[in-house]
Short mmCIF file of C-alpha atoms in Angstrom, two decimals:
data_model
loop_
_atom_site.label_atom_id
_atom_site.label_comp_id
_atom_site.label_asym_id
_atom_site.label_seq_id
_atom_site.Cartn_x
_atom_site.Cartn_y
_atom_site.Cartn_z
CA MET A 224 -7.52 12.03 10.61
CA LEU A 225 -7.22 13.26 6.60
CA GLU A 226 -11.28 12.42 5.14
CA VAL A 227 -11.59 12.25 1.19
CA LYS A 228 -15.49 12.89 0.89
CA GLY A 229 -17.04 12.65 -3.01
CA ILE A 230 -14.28 14.06 -4.83
CA SER A 231 -15.81 14.14 -8.79
CA HIS A 232 -13.17 15.67 -11.54
CA TRP A 233 -13.73 16.57 -14.90
CA TYR A 234 -10.19 16.78 -16.96
CA GLY A 235 -12.84 19.21 -19.67
CA GLU A 236 -15.36 16.32 -20.73
CA ARG A 237 -13.37 13.30 -19.10
CA GLN A 238 -13.98 12.81 -15.72
CA VAL A 239 -11.44 11.05 -13.87
CA LEU A 240 -12.58 11.11 -10.76
CA ARG A 241 -15.87 9.41 -9.38
CA ASP A 242 -17.55 10.21 -6.11
CA VAL A 243 -13.86 9.65 -4.39
CA THR A 244 -14.72 8.44 -0.60
CA PHE A 245 -11.71 6.80 1.41
CA SER A 246 -9.97 7.98 5.30
CA VAL A 247 -6.48 8.13 6.76
CA THR A 248 -6.12 7.55 9.75
CA SER A 249 -2.78 8.55 12.41
CA GLY A 250 -0.09 6.03 12.81
CA HIS A 251 -1.74 3.61 9.64
CA LEU A 252 0.43 3.65 6.25
CA THR A 253 -2.88 3.61 4.02
CA GLY A 254 -1.52 1.46 0.60
CA PHE A 255 -3.47 3.46 -2.58
CA VAL A 256 -3.30 0.62 -5.41
CA GLY A 257 -4.64 1.30 -9.42
CA ALA A 258 -3.38 1.03 -12.37
CA ASN A 259 -1.91 4.05 -14.67
CA GLY A 260 -4.39 6.63 -15.65
CA ALA A 261 -6.76 5.19 -12.30
CA GLY A 262 -6.74 8.49 -10.75
CA LYS A 263 -3.94 8.12 -7.96
CA THR A 264 -2.27 10.83 -8.48
CA THR A 265 -5.03 13.18 -9.22
CA THR A 266 -6.90 11.98 -6.01
CA MET A 267 -2.89 13.62 -4.60
CA ARG A 268 -3.01 16.16 -5.74
CA SER A 269 -6.34 17.19 -4.94
CA ILE A 270 -6.10 16.33 -1.42
CA LEU A 271 -2.87 18.75 -1.44
CA GLY A 272 -4.88 21.24 -3.53
CA LEU A 273 -2.27 21.42 -6.71
CA ILE A 274 -5.85 20.47 -8.43
CA ARG A 275 -9.63 21.79 -7.36
CA PRO A 276 -12.08 19.16 -8.02
CA THR A 277 -14.94 19.67 -9.64
CA LYS A 278 -16.67 18.39 -7.15
CA GLY A 279 -16.55 16.64 -2.65
CA GLU A 280 -14.22 18.12 -0.51
CA VAL A 281 -11.44 16.89 1.97
CA LEU A 282 -10.64 17.26 5.39
CA PHE A 283 -8.47 17.35 8.55
CA GLN A 284 -9.05 16.56 11.84
CA GLY A 285 -12.55 17.65 10.76
CA LYS A 286 -12.09 20.44 9.16
CA PRO A 287 -11.85 21.33 5.54
CA ILE A 288 -8.32 21.52 4.55
CA SER A 289 -6.73 24.49 4.72
CA ASP A 290 -3.40 26.21 3.20
CA THR A 291 -1.52 26.16 6.70
CA ASP A 292 -2.60 22.56 7.05
CA ARG A 293 -1.22 22.11 3.75
CA THR A 294 2.36 23.92 4.99
CA ARG A 295 2.45 20.87 7.79
CA PHE A 296 2.33 18.13 5.33
CA GLY A 297 5.42 16.48 3.44
CA TYR A 298 4.93 15.38 -0.04
CA MET A 299 7.02 13.20 -2.94
CA PRO A 300 5.39 13.42 -6.41
CA GLU A 301 6.51 10.99 -8.88
CA GLU A 302 7.88 13.31 -10.95
CA ARG A 303 11.18 14.00 -9.11
CA GLY A 304 10.79 17.36 -8.02
CA LEU A 305 14.99 18.31 -7.09
CA TYR A 306 17.23 20.46 -8.28
CA PRO A 307 19.97 18.68 -10.21
CA LYS A 308 22.88 21.12 -10.16
CA MET A 309 22.49 21.94 -6.44
CA LYS A 310 23.99 19.69 -3.78
CA VAL A 311 22.23 17.05 -2.40
CA ARG A 312 22.40 18.18 1.60
CA GLU A 313 22.35 21.68 0.57
CA GLN A 314 18.89 20.61 -1.31
CA ILE A 315 17.55 19.34 1.07
CA ILE A 316 18.05 21.96 4.29
CA TYR A 317 17.06 24.56 1.75
CA PHE A 318 13.00 22.63 1.34
CA ALA A 319 13.69 22.83 5.66
CA LYS A 320 13.26 26.38 5.44
CA LEU A 321 11.37 27.11 3.11
CA HIS A 322 8.67 24.98 5.46
CA GLY A 323 10.08 27.58 8.58
CA VAL A 324 12.68 25.17 9.98
CA ASP A 325 15.74 27.38 11.02
CA GLY A 326 18.58 26.69 10.09
CA ALA A 327 21.00 24.64 12.55
CA THR A 328 17.64 22.63 13.20
CA ALA A 329 17.83 22.10 9.00
CA ALA A 330 21.12 21.36 9.21
CA LYS A 331 21.26 18.53 12.14
CA ARG A 332 18.19 16.59 10.46
CA ALA A 333 19.36 16.60 7.34
CA ASP A 334 22.69 14.72 8.07
CA GLU A 335 20.11 13.37 10.53
CA LEU A 336 18.11 11.83 7.47
CA LEU A 337 21.12 11.30 4.62
CA GLU A 338 22.37 8.76 7.49
CA ARG A 339 19.42 7.21 7.86
CA VAL A 340 18.00 6.77 4.02
CA ASN A 341 22.20 5.60 3.90
CA LEU A 342 23.04 8.75 1.55
CA ALA A 343 25.67 10.36 4.08
CA GLU A 344 28.59 9.64 1.51
CA ARG A 345 26.56 11.79 -1.01
CA ALA A 346 25.90 14.18 0.73
CA ASN A 347 28.20 17.24 -1.02
CA GLU A 348 27.17 15.52 -4.73
CA ASN A 349 25.01 16.69 -7.51
CA VAL A 350 21.34 15.65 -7.78
CA GLU A 351 22.61 15.03 -10.88
CA ALA A 352 24.87 12.81 -10.27
CA LEU A 353 23.81 10.38 -8.41
CA SER A 354 21.31 7.04 -9.63
CA LEU A 355 17.64 7.45 -10.50
CA GLY A 356 17.15 4.81 -6.70
CA ASN A 357 20.08 7.28 -4.44
CA GLN A 358 17.99 10.63 -6.36
CA GLN A 359 14.64 8.82 -5.06
CA ARG A 360 16.49 8.97 -1.37
CA ALA A 361 17.38 12.15 -1.47
CA GLN A 362 13.46 13.40 -2.02
CA ILE A 363 12.43 11.08 0.43
CA CYS A 364 14.75 13.07 2.69
CA VAL A 365 13.24 16.37 1.77
CA SER A 366 9.42 15.24 2.36
CA LEU A 367 11.03 14.20 5.91
CA VAL A 368 12.90 17.58 6.93
CA HIS A 369 10.32 19.69 8.43
CA GLU A 370 8.90 16.55 10.60
CA PRO A 371 5.40 17.05 8.16
CA GLU A 372 2.29 15.49 10.08
CA PHE A 373 1.24 13.72 7.37
CA LEU A 374 2.69 11.93 4.58
CA ILE A 375 1.55 11.98 0.57
CA LEU A 376 3.68 9.79 -1.26
CA ASP A 377 3.70 9.38 -5.13
CA GLU A 378 5.05 5.81 -6.15
CA PRO A 379 7.99 6.53 -3.34
CA PHE A 380 9.65 2.97 -4.38
CA SER A 381 10.13 3.28 -7.96
CA GLY A 382 13.49 2.81 -9.37
CA LEU A 383 14.98 1.36 -5.48
CA ASP A 384 17.01 -1.28 -5.47
CA PRO A 385 15.85 -4.24 -3.17
CA ILE A 386 17.86 -3.16 -0.47
CA ALA A 387 17.14 0.48 -0.40
CA VAL A 388 12.97 -0.45 -0.18
CA ASP A 389 14.04 -2.10 2.84
CA VAL A 390 15.10 1.44 3.69
CA VAL A 391 12.76 3.11 3.08
CA LEU A 392 10.00 0.40 4.42
CA SER A 393 11.42 1.26 7.81
CA VAL A 394 11.26 4.88 7.88
CA LEU A 395 8.30 4.81 6.14
CA GLN A 396 7.21 2.47 9.58
CA GLU A 397 8.77 4.33 11.92
CA GLN A 398 7.15 7.43 11.03
CA ALA A 399 4.04 5.86 11.36
CA ALA A 400 4.99 4.24 14.53
CA ARG A 401 5.20 8.19 15.77
CA GLY A 402 1.63 9.04 14.57
CA VAL A 403 1.67 10.18 11.26
CA PRO A 404 -0.59 8.86 8.42
CA VAL A 405 1.08 7.79 5.78
CA LEU A 406 -0.48 7.97 2.40
CA PHE A 407 1.23 6.45 -0.70
CA SER A 408 1.03 4.98 -3.42
CA SER A 409 2.19 2.34 -5.12
CA HIS A 410 2.63 -0.90 -9.10
CA GLN A 411 4.68 -2.55 -6.40
CA LEU A 412 2.12 -4.97 -4.84
CA ASP A 413 4.40 -7.28 -2.84
CA VAL A 414 5.58 -3.85 -1.09
CA VAL A 415 2.44 -2.24 -0.78
CA GLU A 416 1.39 -5.88 0.63
CA ARG A 417 4.49 -5.84 3.63
CA LEU A 418 3.86 -2.44 4.01
CA SER A 419 -0.06 -1.55 3.89
CA ASP A 420 -1.73 -1.28 7.43
CA GLU A 421 -4.85 0.06 5.00
CA LEU A 422 -5.71 -0.61 1.92
CA VAL A 423 -7.52 1.79 -0.84
CA ILE A 424 -7.85 0.49 -4.36
CA ILE A 425 -9.42 2.61 -7.25
CA SER A 426 -9.94 1.87 -10.45
CA GLU A 427 -10.96 4.21 -13.54
CA GLY A 428 -11.57 6.92 -10.83
CA GLU A 429 -14.10 5.08 -8.58
CA ILE A 430 -13.15 3.10 -4.91
CA LYS A 431 -13.60 -0.03 -5.48
CA ALA A 432 -12.50 -1.05 -2.34
CA THR A 433 -10.73 0.16 1.53
CA GLY A 434 -10.50 -1.16 4.86
CA SER A 435 -7.47 -3.15 6.19
CA ARG A 436 -4.98 -5.11 4.05
CA ARG A 437 -6.02 -8.25 6.69
CA SER A 438 -9.62 -8.13 6.73
CA LEU A 439 -9.57 -7.98 3.09
CA GLN A 440 -7.06 -10.78 2.26
CA GLU A 441 -9.07 -12.46 4.92
CA GLN A 442 -12.79 -11.31 2.28
CA HIS A 443 -11.14 -12.43 -0.53
CA SER A 444 -9.70 -15.53 0.65
CA GLN A 445 -13.17 -17.35 1.71
CA GLY A 446 -12.84 -21.34 1.08
CA LEU A 447 -9.35 -21.19 0.65
CA PHE A 448 -6.92 -23.08 2.35
CA ARG A 449 -3.41 -25.07 1.70
CA ILE A 450 -2.33 -28.29 2.41
CA SER A 451 0.68 -30.67 2.12
CA VAL A 452 -0.50 -34.77 2.39
CA ASP A 453 1.40 -37.61 0.28
CA ASP A 454 -1.82 -38.31 -1.65
CA ASP A 455 -3.43 -35.20 -2.33
CA ALA A 456 -5.47 -36.27 -4.82
CA TRP A 457 -8.84 -38.33 -3.32
CA ILE A 458 -9.34 -34.15 -1.69
CA LEU A 459 -9.84 -32.35 -5.22
CA ALA A 460 -12.39 -35.30 -5.77
CA GLN A 461 -14.47 -33.94 -3.15
CA ASP A 462 -18.01 -31.71 -4.32
CA GLY A 463 -17.38 -28.11 -4.64
CA VAL A 464 -13.63 -28.69 -3.85
CA THR A 465 -10.75 -27.16 -6.58
CA GLU A 466 -7.27 -26.91 -7.23
CA VAL A 467 -6.25 -23.47 -6.66
CA GLY A 468 -2.16 -24.31 -7.76
CA ARG A 469 0.45 -25.47 -6.13
CA GLU A 470 3.61 -24.43 -4.40
CA GLY A 471 5.84 -27.13 -3.84
CA GLU A 472 4.70 -29.93 -2.50
CA ASP A 473 1.73 -27.78 -1.53
CA LEU A 474 -1.96 -27.70 -2.44
CA ILE A 475 -3.70 -24.62 -2.65
CA PHE A 476 -7.50 -25.75 -2.66
CA ARG A 477 -10.91 -23.89 -2.31
CA ILE A 478 -14.07 -25.39 -1.39
CA ALA A 479 -16.93 -23.47 -2.31
CA ARG A 480 -20.11 -22.22 -0.15
CA GLY A 481 -22.92 -25.05 -0.04
CA ALA A 482 -20.86 -28.13 -0.81
CA GLY A 483 -20.58 -31.28 1.07
CA ASP A 484 -23.79 -32.08 0.51
CA ASP A 485 -23.19 -35.37 -0.94
CA GLY A 486 -21.55 -36.82 2.32
CA SER A 487 -18.31 -37.04 1.33
CA ALA A 488 -15.33 -35.09 3.60
CA GLY A 489 -17.15 -32.61 5.25
CA PHE A 490 -21.17 -32.10 5.51
CA ALA A 491 -24.49 -30.58 4.48
CA GLY A 492 -23.61 -26.84 4.64
CA ASP A 493 -25.87 -23.63 3.82
CA SER A 494 -23.69 -20.84 2.68
CA ASP A 495 -21.48 -19.15 6.13
CA GLY A 496 -18.23 -19.13 6.28
CA ALA A 497 -18.48 -21.12 9.25
CA ASP A 498 -20.15 -23.82 7.00
CA ILE A 499 -16.41 -23.48 5.01
CA ASP A 500 -14.18 -23.91 7.71
CA ALA A 501 -16.09 -27.22 9.38
CA ARG A 502 -15.81 -28.66 5.88
CA GLY A 503 -11.91 -27.97 5.61
CA GLN A 504 -11.98 -29.43 9.41
CA ALA A 505 -13.22 -32.49 7.30
CA ILE A 506 -11.13 -32.38 4.97
CA LEU A 507 -8.03 -32.36 7.17
CA GLN A 508 -9.32 -35.14 9.71
CA GLU A 509 -10.21 -37.44 6.70
CA ALA A 510 -6.54 -36.61 6.08
CA VAL A 511 -4.79 -37.60 9.22
CA SER A 512 -6.35 -40.62 9.74
CA ARG A 513 -4.58 -41.69 5.74
CA GLY A 514 -1.07 -40.55 6.76
CA PRO A 515 0.79 -37.33 7.85
CA VAL A 516 -0.06 -33.33 7.16
CA ARG A 517 3.26 -31.62 7.07
CA ARG A 518 0.61 -28.93 6.77
CA PHE A 519 -2.59 -26.98 6.42
CA ASN A 520 -3.24 -23.68 6.94
CA HIS A 521 -6.36 -20.96 5.74
CA GLU A 522 -4.42 -19.97 2.61
CA LEU A 523 -4.60 -15.74 2.47
CA VAL A 524 -4.42 -14.45 -1.82
CA ARG A 525 -2.44 -11.92 -1.92
CA LEU A 526 -3.16 -8.73 -2.96
CA SER A 527 -2.43 -8.91 -6.90
CA THR A 528 -5.24 -11.67 -6.73
CA ILE A 529 -7.48 -8.87 -5.01
CA PHE A 530 -6.27 -6.26 -7.28
CA LYS A 531 -7.11 -8.40 -10.99
CA GLU A 532 -10.35 -9.74 -9.25
CA ILE A 533 -12.01 -6.23 -8.86
CA ARG A 534 -10.41 -3.66 -10.80
#
């Protein structure tokens, strides 16, 4: 496990990180989300020892992280770090050797990785001849070729088409499945939502939320329901019920805490989640009495909604 504990950092008089604290656990994919300039890259560089934070520390396996620990990390920077005049396969082998992998093993792993990311046919081309998306795939291979114990990837999906995104997603999931902690940043919130087990949300150098993706979604979805019926006007007439949106024939609505005191479909609740759920069930029962109910469920908000609410 890696722990970032109370990191603060200044560039001159400008503070870019404020008491940043979070952890990345083995076998989990942790999405690191924030707008441009939020502090993601500075935090990653602090972990990697590329900058020394003004305050705070980084622990790996419970001890202060060392340069030896970092040699076992795989890192993919946002700015591509490949040599444009070097052939793709040769470059992957070269970086493997820098990490102490012998030549034969490096070549075998390079071939396996190139096949895995569907880049084998371009193995003997110079990096500069590849599209930006294919350069990104090559960069992924470089970060994995020495079989790292920890992965840090800064915008790994940048420039990838949807098919390539799926390939990289599956590769990272395979790494997590073998126990590797993975920390990655991305502006593509839909991808983060699909991939992440855990989330860290940063804004203006401060951590705004951490936790499992599911728990954060549930926390921000309290009172949110989806229903599909022939007539839903009566639902919106209920006390404390508001329309959040519509998707096709589905109404997405929210029940406010403490609503229902007027005796409308539901009951007088105090303010806890159980009462809101009971109110939702009462609305469902009323809907069934009025006609067919094609869909009814708790609705989970998208990551993009959470990001907007807390940044």
